[in-house]
PDB file of C-alpha atoms in Angstrom:
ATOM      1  CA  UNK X 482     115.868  89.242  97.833  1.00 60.00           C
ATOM      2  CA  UNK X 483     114.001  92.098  99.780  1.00 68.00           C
ATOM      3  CA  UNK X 484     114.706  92.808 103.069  1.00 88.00           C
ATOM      4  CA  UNK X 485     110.588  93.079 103.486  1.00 93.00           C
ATOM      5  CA  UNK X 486     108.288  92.398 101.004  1.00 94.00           C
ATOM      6  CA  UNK X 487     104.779  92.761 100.761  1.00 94.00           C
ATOM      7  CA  UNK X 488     101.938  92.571  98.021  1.00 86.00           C
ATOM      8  CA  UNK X 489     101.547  95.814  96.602  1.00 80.00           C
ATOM      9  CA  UNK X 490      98.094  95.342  95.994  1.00 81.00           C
ATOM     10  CA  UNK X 491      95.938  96.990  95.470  1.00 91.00           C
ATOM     11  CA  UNK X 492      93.731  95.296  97.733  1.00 95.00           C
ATOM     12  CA  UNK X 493      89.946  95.881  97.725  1.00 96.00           C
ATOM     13  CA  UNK X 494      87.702  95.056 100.496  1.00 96.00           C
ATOM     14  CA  UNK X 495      83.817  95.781 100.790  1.00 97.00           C
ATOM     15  CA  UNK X 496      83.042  97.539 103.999  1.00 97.00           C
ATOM     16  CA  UNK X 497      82.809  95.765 106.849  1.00 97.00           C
ATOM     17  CA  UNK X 498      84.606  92.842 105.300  1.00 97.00           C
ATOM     18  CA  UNK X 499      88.299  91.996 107.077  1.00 97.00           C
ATOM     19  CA  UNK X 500      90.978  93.059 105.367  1.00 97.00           C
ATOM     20  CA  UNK X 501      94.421  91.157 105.294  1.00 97.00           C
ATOM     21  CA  UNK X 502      97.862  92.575 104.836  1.00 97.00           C
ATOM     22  CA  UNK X 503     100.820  90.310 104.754  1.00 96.00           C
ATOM     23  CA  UNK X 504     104.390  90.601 104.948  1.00 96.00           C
ATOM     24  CA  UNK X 505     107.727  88.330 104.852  1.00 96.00           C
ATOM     25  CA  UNK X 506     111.216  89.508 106.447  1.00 95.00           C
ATOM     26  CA  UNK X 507     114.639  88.139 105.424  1.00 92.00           C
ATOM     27  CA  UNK X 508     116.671  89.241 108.701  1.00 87.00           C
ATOM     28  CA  UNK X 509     116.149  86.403 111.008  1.00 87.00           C
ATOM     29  CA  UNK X 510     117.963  88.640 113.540  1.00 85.00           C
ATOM     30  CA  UNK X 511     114.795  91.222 113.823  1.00 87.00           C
ATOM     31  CA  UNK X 512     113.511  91.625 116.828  1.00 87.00           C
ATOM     32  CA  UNK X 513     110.384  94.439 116.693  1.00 89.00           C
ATOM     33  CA  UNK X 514     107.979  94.601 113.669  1.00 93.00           C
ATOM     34  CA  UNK X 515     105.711  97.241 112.966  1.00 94.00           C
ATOM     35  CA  UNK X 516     102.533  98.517 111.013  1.00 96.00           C
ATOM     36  CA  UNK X 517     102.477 101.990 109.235  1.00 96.00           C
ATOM     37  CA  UNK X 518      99.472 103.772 107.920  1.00 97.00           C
ATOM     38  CA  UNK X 519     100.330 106.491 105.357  1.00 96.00           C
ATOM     39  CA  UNK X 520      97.260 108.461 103.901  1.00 95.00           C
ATOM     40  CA  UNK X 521      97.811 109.807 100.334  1.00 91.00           C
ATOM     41  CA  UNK X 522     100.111 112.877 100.797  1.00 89.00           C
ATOM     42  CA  UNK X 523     100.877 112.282 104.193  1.00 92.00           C
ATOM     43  CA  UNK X 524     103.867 110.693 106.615  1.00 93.00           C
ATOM     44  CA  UNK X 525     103.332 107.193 108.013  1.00 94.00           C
ATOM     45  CA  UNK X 526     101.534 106.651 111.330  1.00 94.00           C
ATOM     46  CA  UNK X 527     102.006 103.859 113.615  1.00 93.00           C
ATOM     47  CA  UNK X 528      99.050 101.444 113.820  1.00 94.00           C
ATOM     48  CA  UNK X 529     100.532  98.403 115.666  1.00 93.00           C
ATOM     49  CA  UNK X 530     103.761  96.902 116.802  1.00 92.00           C
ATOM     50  CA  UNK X 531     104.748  93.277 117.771  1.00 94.00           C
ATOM     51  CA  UNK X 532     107.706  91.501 119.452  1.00 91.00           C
ATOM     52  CA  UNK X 533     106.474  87.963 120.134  1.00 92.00           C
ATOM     53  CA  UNK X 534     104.923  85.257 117.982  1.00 95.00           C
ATOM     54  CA  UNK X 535     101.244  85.020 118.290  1.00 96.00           C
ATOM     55  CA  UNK X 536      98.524  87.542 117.877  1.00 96.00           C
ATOM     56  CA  UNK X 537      98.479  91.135 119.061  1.00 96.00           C
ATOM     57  CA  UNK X 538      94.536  93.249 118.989  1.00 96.00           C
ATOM     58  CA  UNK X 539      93.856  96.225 119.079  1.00 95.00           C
ATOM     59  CA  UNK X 540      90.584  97.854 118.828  1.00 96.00           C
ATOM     60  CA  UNK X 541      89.384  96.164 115.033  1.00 97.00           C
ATOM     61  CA  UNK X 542      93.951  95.595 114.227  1.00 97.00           C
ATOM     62  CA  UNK X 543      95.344  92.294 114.988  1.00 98.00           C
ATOM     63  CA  UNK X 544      98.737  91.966 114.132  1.00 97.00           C
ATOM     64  CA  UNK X 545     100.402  88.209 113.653  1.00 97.00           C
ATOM     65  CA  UNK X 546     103.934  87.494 113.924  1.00 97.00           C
ATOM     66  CA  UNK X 547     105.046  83.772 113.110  1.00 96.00           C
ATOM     67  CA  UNK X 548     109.091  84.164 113.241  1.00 94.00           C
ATOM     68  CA  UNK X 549     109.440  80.728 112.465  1.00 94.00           C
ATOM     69  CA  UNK X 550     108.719  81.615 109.045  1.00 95.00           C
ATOM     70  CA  UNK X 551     109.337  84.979 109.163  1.00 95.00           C
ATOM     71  CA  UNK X 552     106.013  86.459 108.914  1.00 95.00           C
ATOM     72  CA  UNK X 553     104.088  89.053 110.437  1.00 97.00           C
ATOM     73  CA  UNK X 554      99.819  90.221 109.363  1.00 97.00           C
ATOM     74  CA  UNK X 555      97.820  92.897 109.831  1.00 97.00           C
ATOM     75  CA  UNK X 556      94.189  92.256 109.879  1.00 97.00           C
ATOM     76  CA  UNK X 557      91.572  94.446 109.984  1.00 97.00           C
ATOM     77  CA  UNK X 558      87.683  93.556 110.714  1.00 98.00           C
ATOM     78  CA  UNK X 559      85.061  95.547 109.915  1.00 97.00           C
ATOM     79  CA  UNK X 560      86.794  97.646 107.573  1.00 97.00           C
ATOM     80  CA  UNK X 561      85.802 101.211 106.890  1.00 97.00           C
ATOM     81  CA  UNK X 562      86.207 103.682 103.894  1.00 97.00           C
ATOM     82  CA  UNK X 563      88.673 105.659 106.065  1.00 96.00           C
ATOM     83  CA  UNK X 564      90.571 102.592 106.555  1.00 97.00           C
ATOM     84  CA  UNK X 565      91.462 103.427 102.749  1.00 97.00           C
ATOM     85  CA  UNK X 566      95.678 103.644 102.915  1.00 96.00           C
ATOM     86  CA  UNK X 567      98.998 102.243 102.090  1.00 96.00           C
ATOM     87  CA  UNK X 568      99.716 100.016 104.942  1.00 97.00           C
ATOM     88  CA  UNK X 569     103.935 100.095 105.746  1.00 96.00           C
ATOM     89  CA  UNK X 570     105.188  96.815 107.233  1.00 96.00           C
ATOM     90  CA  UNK X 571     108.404  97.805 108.963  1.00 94.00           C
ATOM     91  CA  UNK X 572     111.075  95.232 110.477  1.00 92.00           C
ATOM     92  CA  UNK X 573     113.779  96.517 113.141  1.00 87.00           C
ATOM     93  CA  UNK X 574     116.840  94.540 114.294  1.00 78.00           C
ATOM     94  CA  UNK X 575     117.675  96.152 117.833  1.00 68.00           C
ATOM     95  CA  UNK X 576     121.630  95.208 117.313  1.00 68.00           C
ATOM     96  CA  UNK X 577     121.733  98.653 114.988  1.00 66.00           C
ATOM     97  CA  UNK X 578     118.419  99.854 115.657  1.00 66.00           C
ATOM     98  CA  UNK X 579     118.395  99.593 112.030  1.00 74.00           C
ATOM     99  CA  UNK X 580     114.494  99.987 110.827  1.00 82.00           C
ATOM    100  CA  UNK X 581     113.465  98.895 107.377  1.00 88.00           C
ATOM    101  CA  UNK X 582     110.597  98.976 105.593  1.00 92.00           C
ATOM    102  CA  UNK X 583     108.383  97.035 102.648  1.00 94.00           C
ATOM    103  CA  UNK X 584     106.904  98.862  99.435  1.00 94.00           C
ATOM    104  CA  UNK X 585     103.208  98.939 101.441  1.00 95.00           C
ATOM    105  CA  UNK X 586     100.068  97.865 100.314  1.00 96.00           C
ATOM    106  CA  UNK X 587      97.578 100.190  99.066  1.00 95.00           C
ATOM    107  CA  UNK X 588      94.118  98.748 100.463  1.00 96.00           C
ATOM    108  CA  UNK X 589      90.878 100.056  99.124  1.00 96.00           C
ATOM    109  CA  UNK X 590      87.340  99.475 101.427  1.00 97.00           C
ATOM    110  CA  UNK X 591      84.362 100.427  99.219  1.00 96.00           C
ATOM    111  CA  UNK X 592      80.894 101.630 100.549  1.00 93.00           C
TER     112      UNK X 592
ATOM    113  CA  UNK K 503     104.829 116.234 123.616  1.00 63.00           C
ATOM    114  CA  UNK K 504     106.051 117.497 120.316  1.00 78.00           C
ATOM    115  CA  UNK K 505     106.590 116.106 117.140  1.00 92.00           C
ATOM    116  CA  UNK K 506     109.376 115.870 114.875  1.00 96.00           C
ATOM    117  CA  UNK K 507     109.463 118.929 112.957  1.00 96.00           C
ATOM    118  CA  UNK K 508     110.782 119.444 109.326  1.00 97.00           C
ATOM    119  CA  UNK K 509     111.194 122.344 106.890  1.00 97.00           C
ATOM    120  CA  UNK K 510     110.756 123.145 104.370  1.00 97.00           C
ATOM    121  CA  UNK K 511     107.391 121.023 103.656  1.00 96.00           C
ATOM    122  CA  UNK K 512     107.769 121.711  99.879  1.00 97.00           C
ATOM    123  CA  UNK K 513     110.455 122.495  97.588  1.00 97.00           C
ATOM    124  CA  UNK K 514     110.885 122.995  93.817  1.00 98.00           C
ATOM    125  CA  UNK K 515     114.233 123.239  92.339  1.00 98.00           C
ATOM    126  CA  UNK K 516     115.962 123.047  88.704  1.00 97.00           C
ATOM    127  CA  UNK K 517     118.103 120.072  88.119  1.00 97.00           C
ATOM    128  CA  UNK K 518     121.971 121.284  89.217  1.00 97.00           C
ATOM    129  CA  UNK K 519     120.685 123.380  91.919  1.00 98.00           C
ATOM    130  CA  UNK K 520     121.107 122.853  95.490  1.00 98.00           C
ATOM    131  CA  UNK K 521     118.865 122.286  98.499  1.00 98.00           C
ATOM    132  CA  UNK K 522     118.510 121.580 102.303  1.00 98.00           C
ATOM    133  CA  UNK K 523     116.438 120.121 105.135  1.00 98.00           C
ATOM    134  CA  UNK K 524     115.945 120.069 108.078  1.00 98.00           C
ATOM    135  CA  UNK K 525     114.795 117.957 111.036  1.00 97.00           C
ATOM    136  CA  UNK K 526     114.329 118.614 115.179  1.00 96.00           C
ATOM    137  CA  UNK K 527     113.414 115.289 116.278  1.00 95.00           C
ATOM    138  CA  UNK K 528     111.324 114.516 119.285  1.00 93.00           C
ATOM    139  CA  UNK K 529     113.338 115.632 122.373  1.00 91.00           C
ATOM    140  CA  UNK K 530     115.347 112.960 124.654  1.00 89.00           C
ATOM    141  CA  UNK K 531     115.373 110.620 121.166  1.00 90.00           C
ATOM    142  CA  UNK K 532     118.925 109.413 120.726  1.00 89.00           C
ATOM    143  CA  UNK K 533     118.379 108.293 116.901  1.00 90.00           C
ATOM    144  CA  UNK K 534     117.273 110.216 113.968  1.00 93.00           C
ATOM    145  CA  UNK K 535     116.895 108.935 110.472  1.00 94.00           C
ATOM    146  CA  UNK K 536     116.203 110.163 107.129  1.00 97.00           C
ATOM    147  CA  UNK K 537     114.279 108.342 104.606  1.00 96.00           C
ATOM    148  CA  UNK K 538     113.085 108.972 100.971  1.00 97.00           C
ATOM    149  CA  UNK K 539     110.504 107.973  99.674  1.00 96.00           C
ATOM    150  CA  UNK K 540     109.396 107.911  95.591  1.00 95.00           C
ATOM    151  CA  UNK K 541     106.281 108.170  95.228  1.00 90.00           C
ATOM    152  CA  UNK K 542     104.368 104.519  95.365  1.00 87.00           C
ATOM    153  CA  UNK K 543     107.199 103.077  96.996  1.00 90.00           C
ATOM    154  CA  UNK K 544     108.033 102.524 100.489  1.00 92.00           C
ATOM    155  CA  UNK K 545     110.452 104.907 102.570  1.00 94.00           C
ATOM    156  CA  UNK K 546     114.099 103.682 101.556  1.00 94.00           C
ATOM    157  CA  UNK K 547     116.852 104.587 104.699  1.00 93.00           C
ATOM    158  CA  UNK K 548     119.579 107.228 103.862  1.00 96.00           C
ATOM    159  CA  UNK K 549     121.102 107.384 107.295  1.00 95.00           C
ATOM    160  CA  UNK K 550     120.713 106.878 110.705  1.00 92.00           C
ATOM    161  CA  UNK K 551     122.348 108.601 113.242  1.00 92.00           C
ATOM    162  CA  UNK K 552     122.799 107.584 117.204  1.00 89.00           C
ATOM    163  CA  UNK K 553     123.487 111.320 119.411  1.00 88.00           C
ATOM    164  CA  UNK K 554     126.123 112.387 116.529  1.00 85.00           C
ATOM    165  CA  UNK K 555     126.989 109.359 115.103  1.00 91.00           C
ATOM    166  CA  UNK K 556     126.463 107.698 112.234  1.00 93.00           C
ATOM    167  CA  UNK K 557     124.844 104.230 112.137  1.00 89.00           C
ATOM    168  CA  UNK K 558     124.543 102.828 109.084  1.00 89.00           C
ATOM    169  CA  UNK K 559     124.611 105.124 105.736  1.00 93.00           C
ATOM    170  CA  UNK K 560     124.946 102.579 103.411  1.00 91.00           C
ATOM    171  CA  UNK K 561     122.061 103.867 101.208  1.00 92.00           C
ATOM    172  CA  UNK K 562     123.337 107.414 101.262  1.00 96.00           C
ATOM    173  CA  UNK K 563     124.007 108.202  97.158  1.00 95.00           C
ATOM    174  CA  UNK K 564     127.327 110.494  98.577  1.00 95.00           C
ATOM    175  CA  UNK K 565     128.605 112.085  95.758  1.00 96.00           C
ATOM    176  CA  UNK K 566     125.270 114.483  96.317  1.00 97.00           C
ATOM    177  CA  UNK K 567     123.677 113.675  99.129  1.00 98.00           C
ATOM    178  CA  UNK K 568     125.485 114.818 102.931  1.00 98.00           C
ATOM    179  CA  UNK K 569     124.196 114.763 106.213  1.00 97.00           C
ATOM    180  CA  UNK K 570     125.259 116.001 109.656  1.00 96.00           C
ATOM    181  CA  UNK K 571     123.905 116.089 113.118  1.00 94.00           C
ATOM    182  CA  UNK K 572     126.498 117.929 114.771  1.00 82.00           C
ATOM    183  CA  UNK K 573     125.220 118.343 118.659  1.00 86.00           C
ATOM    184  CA  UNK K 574     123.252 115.205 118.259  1.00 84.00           C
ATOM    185  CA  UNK K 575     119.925 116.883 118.441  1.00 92.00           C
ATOM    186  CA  UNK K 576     119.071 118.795 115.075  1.00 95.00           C
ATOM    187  CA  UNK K 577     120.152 117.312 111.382  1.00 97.00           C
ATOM    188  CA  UNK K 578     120.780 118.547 108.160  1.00 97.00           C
ATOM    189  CA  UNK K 579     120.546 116.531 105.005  1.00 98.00           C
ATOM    190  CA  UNK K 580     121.657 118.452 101.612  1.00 98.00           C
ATOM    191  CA  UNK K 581     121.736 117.116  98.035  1.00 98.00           C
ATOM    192  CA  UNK K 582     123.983 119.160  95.675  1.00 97.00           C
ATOM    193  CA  UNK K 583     123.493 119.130  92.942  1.00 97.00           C
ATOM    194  CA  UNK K 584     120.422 117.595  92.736  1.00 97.00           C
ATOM    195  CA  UNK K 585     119.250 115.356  89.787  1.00 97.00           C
ATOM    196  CA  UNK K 586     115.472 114.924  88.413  1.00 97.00           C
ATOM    197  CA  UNK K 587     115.253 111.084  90.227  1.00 96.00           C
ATOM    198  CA  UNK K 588     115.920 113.070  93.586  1.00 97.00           C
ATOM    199  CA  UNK K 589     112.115 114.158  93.227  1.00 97.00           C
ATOM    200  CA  UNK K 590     111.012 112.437  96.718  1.00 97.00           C
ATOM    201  CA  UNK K 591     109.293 113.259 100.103  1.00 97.00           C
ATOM    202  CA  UNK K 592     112.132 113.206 102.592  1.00 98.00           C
ATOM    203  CA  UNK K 593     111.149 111.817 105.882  1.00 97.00           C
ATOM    204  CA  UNK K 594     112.616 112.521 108.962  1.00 97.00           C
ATOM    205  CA  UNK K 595     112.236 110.542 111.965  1.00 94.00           C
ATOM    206  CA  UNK K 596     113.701 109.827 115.490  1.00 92.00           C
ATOM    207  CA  UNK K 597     113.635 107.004 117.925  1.00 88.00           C
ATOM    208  CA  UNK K 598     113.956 106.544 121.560  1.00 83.00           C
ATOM    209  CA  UNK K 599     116.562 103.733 122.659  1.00 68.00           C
ATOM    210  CA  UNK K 600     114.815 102.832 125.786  1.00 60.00           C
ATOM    211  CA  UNK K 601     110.887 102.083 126.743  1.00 54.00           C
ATOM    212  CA  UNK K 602     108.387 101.366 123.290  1.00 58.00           C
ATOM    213  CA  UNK K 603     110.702  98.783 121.562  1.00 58.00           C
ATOM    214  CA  UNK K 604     112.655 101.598 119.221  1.00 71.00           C
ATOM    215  CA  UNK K 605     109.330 102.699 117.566  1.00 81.00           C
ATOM    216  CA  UNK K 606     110.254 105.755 115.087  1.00 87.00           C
ATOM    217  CA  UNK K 607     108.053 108.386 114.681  1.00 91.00           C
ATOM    218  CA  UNK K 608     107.766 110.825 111.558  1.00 94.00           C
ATOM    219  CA  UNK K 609     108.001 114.063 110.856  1.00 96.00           C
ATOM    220  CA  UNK K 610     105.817 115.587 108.011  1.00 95.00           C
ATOM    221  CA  UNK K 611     108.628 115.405 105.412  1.00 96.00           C
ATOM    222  CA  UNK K 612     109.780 117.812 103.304  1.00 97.00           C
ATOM    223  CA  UNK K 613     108.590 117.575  99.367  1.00 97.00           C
ATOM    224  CA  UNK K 614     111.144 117.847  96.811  1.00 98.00           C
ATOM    225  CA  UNK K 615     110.679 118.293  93.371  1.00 97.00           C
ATOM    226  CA  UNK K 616     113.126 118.728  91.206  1.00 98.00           C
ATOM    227  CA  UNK K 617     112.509 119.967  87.276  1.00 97.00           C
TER     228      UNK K 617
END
């Protein structure tokens, strides 16, 4: 089993549509989860992190985290064209600071 | 405040042949990792380093691949020799213990490709 796994799409939205990104962790021991943008040909940028179960916004992100079942979301309303990326769900257990990451999901938004 | 910085962005080498990179994370950040990442895939952990320490280098392939952080600021990472599945971006990245829940931050990375 993967650590974290996620669809690896891709996933194609219409603009202004919401887009959702979903992810599943087998560490029950993690502690921090995190969202990663990564542009084509560039490094991954931070979008969101969470720590408790519920909902996190901001701006048009909401991040979920259910740890119950060991699941953490990304939406994103009104998508845009330049929301176009691989989206990096990223799970961290703060006994080793140990952070791992899933295979991303390449999400389209067309015009 | 600066970023992590990394060099060489790009690098071509023949299979065999040797290469290094390098990494100056972002100051007053205790750990420093080094990923790779294939192409399509997500960024896989080599090692992790706390100061001068290693963490966890469980991932690190280390009949080729070496690291080192020796004054527990700047790091290394060297794969010799290097094979044609070594083609990868190698991210660095570094992480504060204290403060934003041990959110790592990236460098650039370095491109290898190796022919």
């Amino acid at each position: 089993q993967k650590e974290v796994e996620q669809n690896s799409g891709p996933l194609s939205v219409p603009e202004g549509a919401i887009a959702s990104l979903n992810c599943t962790y087998s560490d029950r021991g993690s502690q921090s989860f995190f969202w990663y943008r990564q542009y084509s040909g560039k490094s991954p940028e931070l979008i969101m992190s969470i720590y408790s179960n519920g909902d996190k916004e901001d701006g048009r992100f909401t991040a979920q985290l259910n740890k119950a079942s060991q699941y953490v979301s990304l939406l994103i309303r009104d998508s845009q064209p330049s929301d176009s990326a691989t989206y990096l769900c990223a799970v961290n257990n703060f006994n080793n600071n140990d952070m791992r990451f899933g295979a991303g999901t390449r999400l389209t938004v067309k015009p | 405040e600066a970023g992590v910085a990394q060099s060489p962005r790009y690098k071509i080498i023949e299979k065999r042949q040797s290469v290094a990179f390098w990494c100056n994370p972002i100051s007053g950040h205790a750990t420093l990792y080094w990923y790779q990442q294939i192409l399509g895939q997500g960024p896989k952990l080599l090692i992790q380093f706390q100061n001068n320490g290693v963490v966890d280098d469980s991932q690190l392939p280390k009949d080729r691949f070496s690291a080192e952080r020796l004054k527990g600021v700047d790091s290394t990472l060297k794969i010799q020799p290097a094979k044609l599945e070594d083609s990868a971006v190698y991210l660095c990245a570094s992480s504060s213990l204290q403060g934003d829940g041990n959110t790592i931050y990236f460098g650039e990375g370095s491109w290898l490709t190796v022919v």
